[in-house]
XYZ file of C-alpha atoms in Angstrom:
716
model
C 149.001 65.227 77.533
C 148.637 63.711 80.998
C 151.631 63.149 83.263
C 152.981 59.830 84.579
C 151.747 60.827 88.021
C 148.307 61.277 86.629
C 148.478 57.898 84.885
C 149.297 56.195 88.165
C 146.427 57.997 89.848
C 144.028 56.737 87.182
C 144.883 53.146 88.095
C 143.769 53.688 91.686
C 140.263 55.151 91.634
C 138.319 53.505 94.441
C 140.608 53.675 97.445
C 142.357 56.546 99.066
C 144.915 54.429 100.878
C 146.378 51.453 99.020
C 149.017 48.832 99.945
C 149.762 46.181 97.419
C 147.111 44.229 95.582
C 143.565 44.189 96.918
C 142.614 41.025 98.829
C 139.331 39.718 100.179
C 139.494 39.846 103.997
C 138.673 36.815 106.127
C 135.256 36.594 107.755
C 136.653 36.999 111.314
C 138.348 40.131 112.519
C 140.985 38.109 114.395
C 142.385 36.803 111.130
C 142.752 40.298 109.651
C 146.400 41.320 109.060
C 147.721 44.094 111.249
C 148.802 46.693 108.739
C 151.331 49.299 109.525
C 150.194 52.842 108.851
C 153.632 53.693 107.485
C 153.109 51.299 104.580
C 150.132 53.278 103.285
C 150.679 55.640 100.400
C 148.312 58.651 100.093
C 146.638 58.763 96.737
C 144.392 61.686 95.597
C 141.237 60.255 94.017
C 140.504 63.674 92.414
C 143.940 63.865 90.856
C 142.708 62.271 87.662
C 140.576 65.375 87.057
C 143.682 67.502 86.787
C 144.935 65.286 84.041
C 141.975 66.102 81.784
C 142.969 68.271 78.843
C 141.234 71.521 78.000
C 138.433 72.315 77.368
C 137.172 69.365 79.433
C 138.462 70.778 82.713
C 136.553 74.022 82.035
C 133.401 72.098 81.145
C 133.739 70.085 84.331
C 133.985 73.243 86.436
C 130.929 74.778 84.750
C 128.892 71.631 85.343
C 129.918 71.550 88.994
C 128.965 75.217 89.424
C 125.611 74.526 87.776
C 124.933 71.657 90.163
C 125.968 73.750 93.172
C 123.735 76.656 92.128
C 120.807 74.310 91.520
C 121.293 72.771 94.936
C 121.251 76.214 96.569
C 117.966 77.029 94.815
C 116.490 73.718 95.973
C 117.533 74.367 99.557
C 116.095 77.903 99.471
C 112.806 76.648 98.011
C 112.547 73.980 100.682
C 113.242 76.570 103.389
C 110.489 78.799 102.019
C 108.062 75.888 102.001
C 108.889 75.063 105.590
C 108.432 78.698 106.575
C 105.053 78.845 104.808
C 103.939 75.685 106.592
C 104.901 77.072 109.989
C 103.466 80.544 109.300
C 99.997 81.205 110.649
C 97.922 82.161 107.640
C 95.426 84.977 108.290
C 91.743 84.575 107.596
C 90.943 85.591 104.027
C 87.601 87.291 103.381
C 85.983 87.505 99.937
C 84.163 90.596 98.620
C 80.509 91.019 99.507
C 79.169 92.940 96.510
C 80.302 93.278 92.910
C 79.527 96.090 90.478
C 80.218 95.056 86.900
C 81.577 97.642 84.482
C 82.049 97.822 80.737
C 85.534 99.370 80.980
C 88.245 100.130 83.498
C 86.980 102.968 85.697
C 88.649 106.349 85.454
C 88.795 106.999 89.169
C 86.342 106.614 92.037
C 84.936 108.984 94.649
C 82.472 108.503 97.509
C 80.188 110.773 99.485
C 77.833 110.027 102.335
C 75.331 108.102 100.203
C 76.731 107.898 96.664
C 79.550 106.334 94.670
C 80.881 108.173 91.601
C 82.769 106.170 88.972
C 84.511 107.762 85.988
C 83.852 105.966 82.736
C 83.402 106.260 78.998
C 82.707 109.894 78.069
C 81.290 110.651 81.495
C 80.644 109.119 84.892
C 78.105 106.969 86.733
C 76.360 107.463 90.072
C 75.585 104.513 92.363
C 73.538 104.345 95.542
C 75.701 103.031 98.390
C 72.717 101.557 100.231
C 71.973 98.960 97.538
C 74.851 99.550 95.052
C 72.360 100.158 92.249
C 73.250 102.537 89.453
C 71.136 105.662 89.511
C 72.334 107.582 86.459
C 74.972 107.651 83.738
C 76.242 110.970 82.357
C 77.896 110.331 78.972
C 78.115 113.705 77.247
C 81.868 114.326 77.246
C 84.005 114.103 74.133
C 86.552 111.814 75.801
C 86.704 109.482 78.815
C 87.025 110.582 82.441
C 90.399 109.777 84.053
C 89.839 111.095 87.600
C 86.966 112.292 89.749
C 86.522 114.026 93.136
C 83.461 114.556 95.321
C 82.683 116.309 98.597
C 79.540 116.602 100.699
C 77.833 119.993 100.980
C 75.313 119.059 103.623
C 72.645 117.052 101.815
C 74.109 117.957 98.428
C 77.307 116.790 96.711
C 79.871 118.688 94.623
C 81.371 116.503 91.864
C 84.551 117.371 89.929
C 85.480 115.049 87.019
C 88.556 115.522 84.804
C 88.658 114.024 81.312
C 91.577 112.825 79.181
C 92.105 116.251 77.612
C 92.457 117.777 81.076
C 89.158 119.686 81.093
C 87.715 119.960 84.596
C 84.001 120.478 85.209
C 81.871 121.240 88.258
C 78.678 119.266 88.871
C 76.170 119.770 91.653
C 74.005 116.885 92.891
C 70.932 118.546 94.386
C 68.186 116.228 95.678
C 67.068 114.342 92.554
C 68.818 116.587 90.042
C 72.323 116.627 88.586
C 73.422 120.143 87.642
C 76.322 121.073 85.384
C 77.751 124.286 86.824
C 80.703 125.043 84.579
C 83.608 123.717 82.531
C 86.469 125.590 84.165
C 89.151 125.485 81.457
C 87.322 124.522 78.275
C 88.478 126.620 75.310
C 87.165 126.911 71.759
C 90.720 127.186 70.421
C 92.490 123.845 70.975
C 95.907 125.529 70.787
C 95.070 127.561 73.916
C 93.664 124.609 75.827
C 95.225 124.042 79.254
C 95.224 120.745 81.117
C 94.255 120.159 84.738
C 97.001 118.279 86.582
C 95.710 118.236 90.174
C 92.514 119.120 91.999
C 91.795 119.821 95.648
C 88.489 120.648 97.371
C 88.070 122.098 100.836
C 86.199 120.016 103.410
C 83.113 122.224 103.440
C 83.165 122.839 99.691
C 83.799 126.578 100.000
C 86.944 126.519 97.856
C 88.326 124.540 94.944
C 91.928 124.652 93.680
C 93.084 123.477 90.246
C 96.668 123.089 89.033
C 96.778 123.828 85.292
C 99.513 123.257 82.749
C 99.824 124.706 79.276
C 101.958 126.814 76.934
C 105.121 125.975 78.883
C 103.740 127.293 82.185
C 102.101 125.773 85.218
C 99.857 127.730 87.567
C 97.335 127.323 90.334
C 93.828 128.760 90.311
C 91.728 128.945 93.479
C 87.958 129.429 93.265
C 85.533 130.471 95.969
C 82.326 128.533 95.379
C 79.009 130.303 96.147
C 77.232 127.155 97.322
C 74.671 129.095 99.400
C 73.628 130.971 96.275
C 73.254 127.735 94.366
C 70.939 126.295 96.988
C 68.766 129.418 97.161
C 68.393 129.712 93.419
C 67.616 126.020 93.059
C 64.934 126.226 95.732
C 63.466 129.379 94.165
C 64.196 129.228 90.424
C 63.069 131.946 88.058
C 59.553 131.540 86.794
C 60.473 132.547 83.260
C 62.671 129.981 81.608
C 63.926 129.801 78.047
C 65.335 126.369 77.205
C 66.675 127.502 73.841
C 68.921 130.191 75.296
C 72.593 129.360 75.137
C 74.527 128.956 78.340
C 76.971 131.744 79.090
C 80.469 130.661 79.996
C 82.292 132.396 82.797
C 85.416 134.134 81.539
C 88.222 133.546 84.039
C 89.948 136.779 83.062
C 86.861 138.853 83.948
C 86.581 139.635 87.645
C 83.094 141.132 87.350
C 80.140 138.887 88.170
C 78.567 137.139 85.221
C 75.461 135.024 84.879
C 75.813 131.329 84.215
C 73.186 128.709 83.738
C 72.669 125.169 84.959
C 71.741 122.086 83.043
C 69.394 119.981 85.140
C 68.849 116.300 84.562
C 66.442 114.261 86.655
C 68.181 111.215 88.073
C 67.024 108.029 86.417
C 68.697 105.342 84.334
C 69.250 106.794 80.873
C 66.383 109.236 81.157
C 66.249 112.019 78.586
C 67.425 115.294 80.177
C 65.764 118.646 79.953
C 67.271 122.081 80.493
C 66.244 124.878 82.818
C 67.829 128.276 83.322
C 68.979 129.430 86.712
C 70.985 132.643 86.992
C 73.686 132.566 89.636
C 76.683 134.570 90.713
C 80.003 133.930 89.057
C 82.750 131.896 90.634
C 85.102 134.220 92.479
C 88.685 133.152 92.012
C 92.249 134.172 92.592
C 95.146 132.913 90.521
C 98.596 131.982 91.781
C 100.845 131.620 88.752
C 104.008 129.535 88.906
C 106.631 130.387 86.273
C 108.654 127.469 84.922
C 112.019 127.082 86.658
C 111.221 129.390 89.581
C 112.323 128.273 93.070
C 114.687 125.764 91.492
C 118.093 124.947 92.893
C 121.286 125.361 90.884
C 121.222 122.786 88.105
C 122.868 122.162 84.786
C 120.069 124.075 83.116
C 121.084 127.190 85.036
C 124.612 126.677 83.752
C 123.118 126.630 80.279
C 121.343 129.898 80.965
C 124.585 131.350 82.258
C 126.292 130.342 79.023
C 123.621 132.135 77.035
C 124.003 135.242 79.159
C 127.770 135.232 78.762
C 127.284 134.928 75.024
C 125.088 138.027 74.993
C 127.447 140.016 77.176
C 130.489 139.048 75.091
C 128.742 139.849 71.838
C 127.499 143.230 73.077
C 130.960 144.135 74.249
C 132.342 144.039 70.718
C 129.246 145.185 68.907
C 130.203 148.122 66.614
C 128.513 151.446 67.214
C 128.113 153.329 70.477
C 126.527 156.443 71.963
C 129.659 157.473 73.850
C 131.575 160.433 72.474
C 135.086 159.360 73.477
C 136.987 156.341 74.791
C 137.626 158.176 78.055
C 133.900 158.391 78.612
C 133.629 154.657 78.062
C 136.469 153.890 80.475
C 134.921 156.111 83.121
C 131.604 154.233 82.954
C 132.916 150.674 83.124
C 135.196 149.065 85.667
C 136.196 145.928 83.796
C 136.760 145.916 80.044
C 138.645 143.862 77.493
C 138.586 146.119 74.428
C 139.659 149.529 73.139
C 137.932 151.887 70.762
C 135.167 154.407 70.475
C 132.755 151.968 68.899
C 133.098 153.567 65.434
C 136.761 153.341 64.438
C 138.101 150.127 65.926
C 141.757 149.422 66.567
C 140.944 145.685 66.515
C 141.753 143.908 63.290
C 139.694 141.241 61.535
C 142.180 138.571 62.583
C 141.571 139.483 66.203
C 137.831 139.200 65.654
C 138.314 135.713 64.223
C 140.539 134.677 67.113
C 138.019 135.976 69.574
C 135.207 134.012 67.921
C 137.329 130.856 67.996
C 138.001 131.324 71.718
C 134.336 131.975 72.373
C 133.187 128.903 70.423
C 135.758 126.730 72.172
C 134.667 127.999 75.600
C 130.920 127.463 75.057
C 130.987 124.543 72.631
C 128.875 122.299 74.879
C 126.150 124.944 74.930
C 126.308 125.772 71.231
C 126.552 122.233 69.848
C 124.680 120.310 72.548
C 120.987 119.594 72.416
C 118.869 121.986 74.453
C 116.792 119.810 76.755
C 113.566 121.379 77.869
C 113.447 121.713 81.629
C 110.521 119.749 83.129
C 107.762 121.839 84.622
C 107.583 122.005 88.373
C 104.428 120.642 89.999
C 102.787 121.693 93.225
C 101.235 120.000 96.241
C 98.600 122.128 97.970
C 96.186 121.818 100.892
C 93.354 123.820 102.423
C 93.944 124.589 106.104
C 91.133 125.365 108.532
C 93.497 126.872 111.099
C 95.095 130.197 110.303
C 98.888 130.181 110.671
C 99.132 133.738 109.289
C 99.302 136.853 111.503
C 96.071 138.850 111.240
C 95.989 142.613 111.884
C 94.138 143.769 114.965
C 91.600 145.769 112.974
C 90.643 142.786 110.808
C 87.846 140.646 112.216
C 87.451 137.146 110.817
C 84.489 134.997 111.857
C 84.733 131.884 109.698
C 82.166 129.112 109.712
C 83.162 125.892 111.522
C 85.443 123.849 109.308
C 85.806 126.595 106.689
C 89.172 126.909 104.921
C 91.261 129.937 105.896
C 94.693 129.297 104.375
C 96.023 127.638 101.231
C 99.401 125.937 101.662
C 101.652 125.144 98.686
C 105.053 123.628 98.072
C 106.610 123.173 94.630
C 108.843 120.305 93.588
C 112.490 121.040 94.254
C 111.677 123.817 96.708
C 112.805 124.236 100.309
C 109.922 126.593 101.126
C 106.373 125.941 102.297
C 104.141 128.867 101.267
C 100.972 130.009 103.009
C 98.326 132.118 101.239
C 95.388 133.730 102.989
C 91.968 133.002 101.499
C 90.374 136.071 103.084
C 91.084 138.267 100.086
C 89.107 140.142 97.518
C 89.701 139.898 93.799
C 91.605 143.193 93.793
C 94.168 142.082 96.375
C 97.547 140.752 95.331
C 98.139 137.031 95.578
C 101.473 137.321 97.376
C 102.098 134.723 100.070
C 101.674 135.943 103.643
C 104.064 133.492 105.251
C 106.935 131.210 104.215
C 108.265 128.263 106.207
C 111.781 127.391 104.971
C 113.200 123.903 105.460
C 116.801 122.732 105.551
C 116.263 120.309 102.640
C 113.924 120.070 99.705
C 110.343 119.141 100.544
C 109.255 115.897 98.882
C 105.941 115.053 100.598
C 103.401 117.076 102.559
C 100.186 115.860 104.147
C 97.501 117.183 106.504
C 95.155 115.237 108.749
C 91.459 114.850 107.955
C 90.589 117.481 110.561
C 93.320 119.785 109.222
C 94.766 119.965 112.741
C 98.145 118.391 111.973
C 100.690 118.868 109.202
C 103.639 116.664 108.245
C 106.459 117.704 105.914
C 108.953 115.136 104.605
C 112.299 116.326 103.250
C 114.617 114.592 100.823
C 117.154 113.869 103.592
C 114.702 111.554 105.403
C 113.602 114.076 108.045
C 109.958 114.570 109.087
C 108.708 117.923 110.404
C 105.491 117.635 112.423
C 103.231 120.629 113.136
C 100.243 121.074 115.433
C 98.221 123.600 113.438
C 95.306 123.686 115.864
C 97.499 124.814 118.768
C 100.049 126.639 116.632
C 103.279 124.944 117.725
C 105.825 122.489 116.369
C 105.609 118.885 117.589
C 109.210 118.312 116.637
C 111.555 116.934 114.002
C 112.349 113.259 113.641
C 114.670 111.433 111.252
C 113.718 108.138 109.666
C 116.223 105.250 109.894
C 119.258 105.462 107.662
C 118.469 104.727 104.045
C 114.712 105.341 104.477
C 113.109 108.167 102.502
C 109.460 109.078 102.707
C 107.153 108.045 99.870
C 103.769 108.837 101.427
C 102.274 109.906 104.770
C 98.887 108.746 106.089
C 97.358 110.194 109.260
C 95.459 108.000 111.699
C 92.676 109.153 113.955
C 93.974 109.088 117.528
C 92.929 105.919 119.383
C 93.530 104.233 122.733
C 94.150 100.635 123.754
C 91.506 99.917 126.404
C 91.308 96.406 127.834
C 93.176 94.993 124.864
C 90.973 96.699 122.245
C 91.594 99.738 120.048
C 88.942 102.394 120.649
C 88.331 106.011 119.690
C 87.773 108.528 122.512
C 84.282 109.952 122.325
C 85.324 113.521 123.121
C 87.769 115.778 121.320
C 91.482 115.102 121.731
C 94.160 117.768 121.429
C 97.874 117.533 120.661
C 97.847 113.772 120.005
C 99.085 112.784 116.559
C 99.580 109.421 114.833
C 100.592 108.671 111.254
C 102.077 105.836 109.217
C 104.948 106.586 106.834
C 105.618 104.428 103.780
C 109.218 104.707 102.589
C 110.698 104.220 99.154
C 112.304 100.934 100.259
C 108.800 99.539 101.091
C 109.332 99.744 104.845
C 106.455 101.004 107.007
C 106.852 103.160 110.125
C 104.504 104.434 112.823
C 105.221 107.990 113.966
C 103.525 109.412 117.064
C 103.715 112.764 118.856
C 102.078 113.919 122.064
C 102.080 117.468 123.409
C 105.507 118.914 123.987
C 107.155 115.499 124.120
C 109.215 114.809 121.039
C 107.928 112.512 118.280
C 108.804 108.831 118.261
C 109.097 106.287 115.450
C 108.438 102.546 115.343
C 109.078 100.109 112.495
C 105.941 98.189 111.526
C 107.216 96.371 108.427
C 110.874 95.873 107.589
C 112.309 96.350 104.140
C 111.978 93.075 102.176
C 115.326 91.540 101.282
C 114.578 88.128 99.749
C 110.922 88.143 98.678
C 110.593 91.382 96.759
C 107.100 90.469 95.563
C 105.876 91.024 99.136
C 106.996 94.656 99.085
C 104.329 97.219 99.989
C 103.141 99.438 97.157
C 100.596 101.532 99.075
C 98.727 101.744 102.384
C 95.454 103.311 103.499
C 94.042 103.969 106.992
C 90.605 102.556 107.821
C 88.550 105.128 109.776
C 85.931 102.520 110.758
C 88.546 100.332 112.504
C 90.717 102.081 115.139
C 94.434 101.627 114.604
C 94.006 99.578 111.420
C 95.567 100.136 107.998
C 95.106 98.361 104.684
C 98.355 97.153 103.112
C 98.517 96.531 99.358
C 101.515 94.455 98.263
C 103.072 94.049 94.839
C 101.922 90.420 94.607
C 98.290 91.680 94.607
C 97.683 90.672 98.224
C 95.617 92.869 100.561
C 95.949 92.602 104.332
C 94.676 94.467 107.384
C 97.312 95.365 109.998
C 96.935 96.461 113.620
C 99.611 99.133 114.147
C 99.682 98.661 117.928
C 100.781 95.029 117.609
C 102.403 95.338 114.159
C 100.665 92.141 113.054
C 98.238 91.201 110.315
C 94.663 90.671 111.518
C 93.147 89.284 108.321
C 93.414 89.419 104.544
C 91.047 90.098 101.672
C 90.720 88.062 98.504
C 91.903 90.344 95.741
C 90.210 89.491 92.436
C 92.318 88.321 89.505
C 93.668 91.375 87.742
C 94.580 91.922 84.146
C 98.194 91.629 83.104
C 99.825 94.883 84.083
C 103.296 96.217 84.666
C 104.834 96.010 88.100
C 104.501 97.489 90.590
C 100.803 97.088 91.112
C 98.912 100.380 91.396
C 95.568 99.428 92.916
C 92.514 101.565 92.228
C 90.557 101.663 95.484
C 88.822 103.999 97.894
C 88.119 103.685 101.629
C 84.849 105.227 102.720
C 85.286 107.821 105.497
C 81.598 107.480 106.418
C 80.868 103.743 106.232
C 82.715 100.546 107.292
C 83.896 99.303 103.903
C 86.317 99.878 101.066
C 85.892 99.540 97.294
C 88.453 97.945 94.990
C 88.678 97.684 91.211
C 89.490 94.254 89.867
C 88.607 91.579 87.360
C 85.212 89.967 87.040
C 84.595 86.968 89.314
C 82.417 83.944 88.617
C 81.825 83.070 92.265
C 78.825 83.535 94.496
C 79.347 87.283 94.837
C 76.192 89.356 94.731
C 76.003 91.102 91.342
C 74.430 94.479 90.804
C 72.896 95.715 87.601
C 75.406 96.424 84.882
C 76.971 94.944 81.806
C 77.187 91.164 81.923
C 80.165 89.141 80.865
C 82.581 92.069 81.211
C 85.979 91.602 82.875
C 86.079 94.816 84.937
C 84.296 95.119 88.253
C 84.270 97.094 91.492
C 84.190 94.971 94.644
C 82.883 96.022 98.031
C 84.426 94.645 101.241
C 82.091 95.401 104.159
C 83.839 94.984 107.511
C 80.581 94.388 109.382
C 79.912 91.276 107.288
C 83.070 89.570 108.572
C 82.925 87.881 111.981
C 86.425 88.938 113.025
C 85.834 92.634 112.304
C 82.136 93.043 113.067
C 82.560 93.658 116.799
C 85.512 96.020 116.233
C 83.545 98.122 113.759
C 80.367 98.357 115.839
C 82.099 99.030 119.185
C 84.941 101.311 118.187
C 84.363 104.204 120.649
C 84.660 104.622 124.399
C 82.564 107.120 126.327
C 84.021 110.026 128.240
C 82.556 108.638 131.467
C 84.435 105.362 131.101
C 87.662 107.244 130.445
C 87.188 109.322 133.600
C 86.524 106.210 135.655
C 89.528 104.312 134.354
C 91.968 107.227 134.899
C 94.403 105.370 132.622
C 94.394 108.000 129.857
C 94.715 111.460 131.408
C 95.876 112.977 128.106
C 92.388 112.680 126.591
C 90.530 114.222 129.538
C 89.506 117.902 129.678
C 91.823 120.300 131.456
C 89.485 120.648 134.456
C 89.321 116.900 134.965
C 93.080 116.529 134.682
C 93.640 119.280 137.249
C 91.104 117.660 139.557
C 92.799 114.276 139.253
C 96.228 115.799 139.892
C 94.937 117.552 143.016
C 93.358 114.350 144.259
C 96.584 112.422 143.711
C 98.613 115.106 145.501
C 96.189 115.117 148.442
C 96.223 111.328 148.692
C 100.002 111.315 148.598
C 100.155 113.934 151.334
C 97.726 111.978 153.504
C 99.722 108.806 153.050
C 102.892 110.635 153.989
C 101.266 112.043 157.128
C 99.824 108.660 158.078
C 103.192 107.055 157.583
C 104.826 109.688 159.813
C 102.095 109.214 162.448
C 102.666 105.454 162.460
C 106.391 105.920 162.883
C 105.815 108.332 165.804
C 103.461 105.845 167.463
C 106.011 103.053 167.139
C 108.708 105.264 168.670
C 106.482 106.065 171.649
C 105.710 102.385 172.246
C 109.412 101.568 172.034
C 110.302 104.315 174.527
C 107.645 103.033 176.975
C 109.080 99.524 176.778
C 112.581 100.851 177.509
C 111.322 102.769 180.555
C 109.648 99.656 181.959
C 112.821 97.619 181.534
C 114.890 100.318 183.285
C 112.454 100.336 186.240
C 112.746 96.596 186.593
C 116.509 96.861 186.769
């Protein structure tokens, strides 16, 4: 029920100050009555709201809050629109070529001249010169989910992995596709292991596979006899028996065994024929990782401790013993909680029951709780071309240029970075030769394309940078507070010459650049030079309001110095210059199928040619179509940088000659040691000459001044 005060307030709704009855004022201001401010009575026009009974007052507050919140959204939307209007939109380039597919590709890989696309029960090979499909291999039982490829001179080694986890080796030799071996294929499905990760060395001398199965996870490293393959393909045996079954290499047998190749002439859907070529077996060494090893103290270890205590407690009171007397028992043990010879106990049944009750109460959470299986640890591994392992004086190693010498491994949850020598025979043990411990757990490791630099990221946000080529530590740098490394991407060292990013033509030592993507979607540029400590620069800040613009992945572009591709969660693709930290242009990402966020783009940047390939949805535009299934939604799009006016000049003129660098003298760090010493000597000599000339000029001025003084004294 409203109050009398509220009733009076309801009568006066339109004026805040009231004095008597309302009157119409006269047209002239001179005739207006001069009111006294003391006669005014303050009336609250909102006081009638307080007189409303419940629940109307609550409804009124909710409506007001709704209006206020709506107004805030309107203001924010208008601010975003104004910002978008004032923002300079980058040039957006469409794809140049489209390859239509019948299904989402199961991974992509590129070599110098070919594109390999995983597909339905096999993979396809495309020519990168015209993007025409050359051959389709569809002889697997299931689809391919990932594929790798590496150049072996004029030949290519192909490694596809199917949905079951079976990994196979293929060899593309001239116009023939050769199946070398299925590494882990087993006749018994219960013994089948699954390939989790694959890594190939740069020269194709070694291949490493991380397998998982039967509760274990292990790493197998194979030495590939590629020279033998080439010789036996150039000079095959004259006697061939197509009906002979292919022998499979047994991984547990270290002795050489003969295997055979299946050759298929490249041609669209051409019927294959089989030839027999005897080759040496794949030499391999196995590094087995037992589940739970190198783990830190966790709840699972507490569970194991509970089990162990259970065994120890049960054995302590287990009847029966080999000791002859209690004194002999007491002399053998230091701590005990029971008496007796093990045959005639002085402990009663009630005491046994009490002891079992105490034991069950102490370890109830282990006895009654569900035993969760501990997840298997995975490994990250790399092939290093620079040996960081001490070599005995009597051992002579003459590796080929670019050949892998060391295998580096770190397991999830481990503080240690392990180094294994690859110069071993099958009879040698696979113990690690060197261990690099870190203060925190290693989360990410990455090596540069030349295998000269190594970066380790720890869970505390610290980066450890190594110069493997020179054998020293660049330094340790911490990312900003709250930033933790998600991925590391090395950039080829470049210079800014006359406002343009260019690659030095000659080799550069001890100059490292990499971009670091953090878990909060911020992007950082980390550089290190010689013995000077590493530095960090923020390229993209962590998004606070527009989370759809957060970065999901980045990729360096070798054809464009200092450029990286940025893939955002809103399916936008942009090209950023890391020196200016600004977007140069953008690429029109095709419309993708409905998929869960965040976006995980399937793409590959060619290290040999100026373009990148991206999987997306089929377009109906004017894009050039290659042969393939028509009317299908999945496609692979090619973005060629040389076809875009803004990037054409950068791609074609991306290097600077050594002669121009010597003439400019602006980048002494990229010059040879002799040239740098010569320039330093010239600068020192010029400085000395200037100093002497300056002293000579001062002496000449003093002499002239003294002569003038003498003349003035003579006049006086």
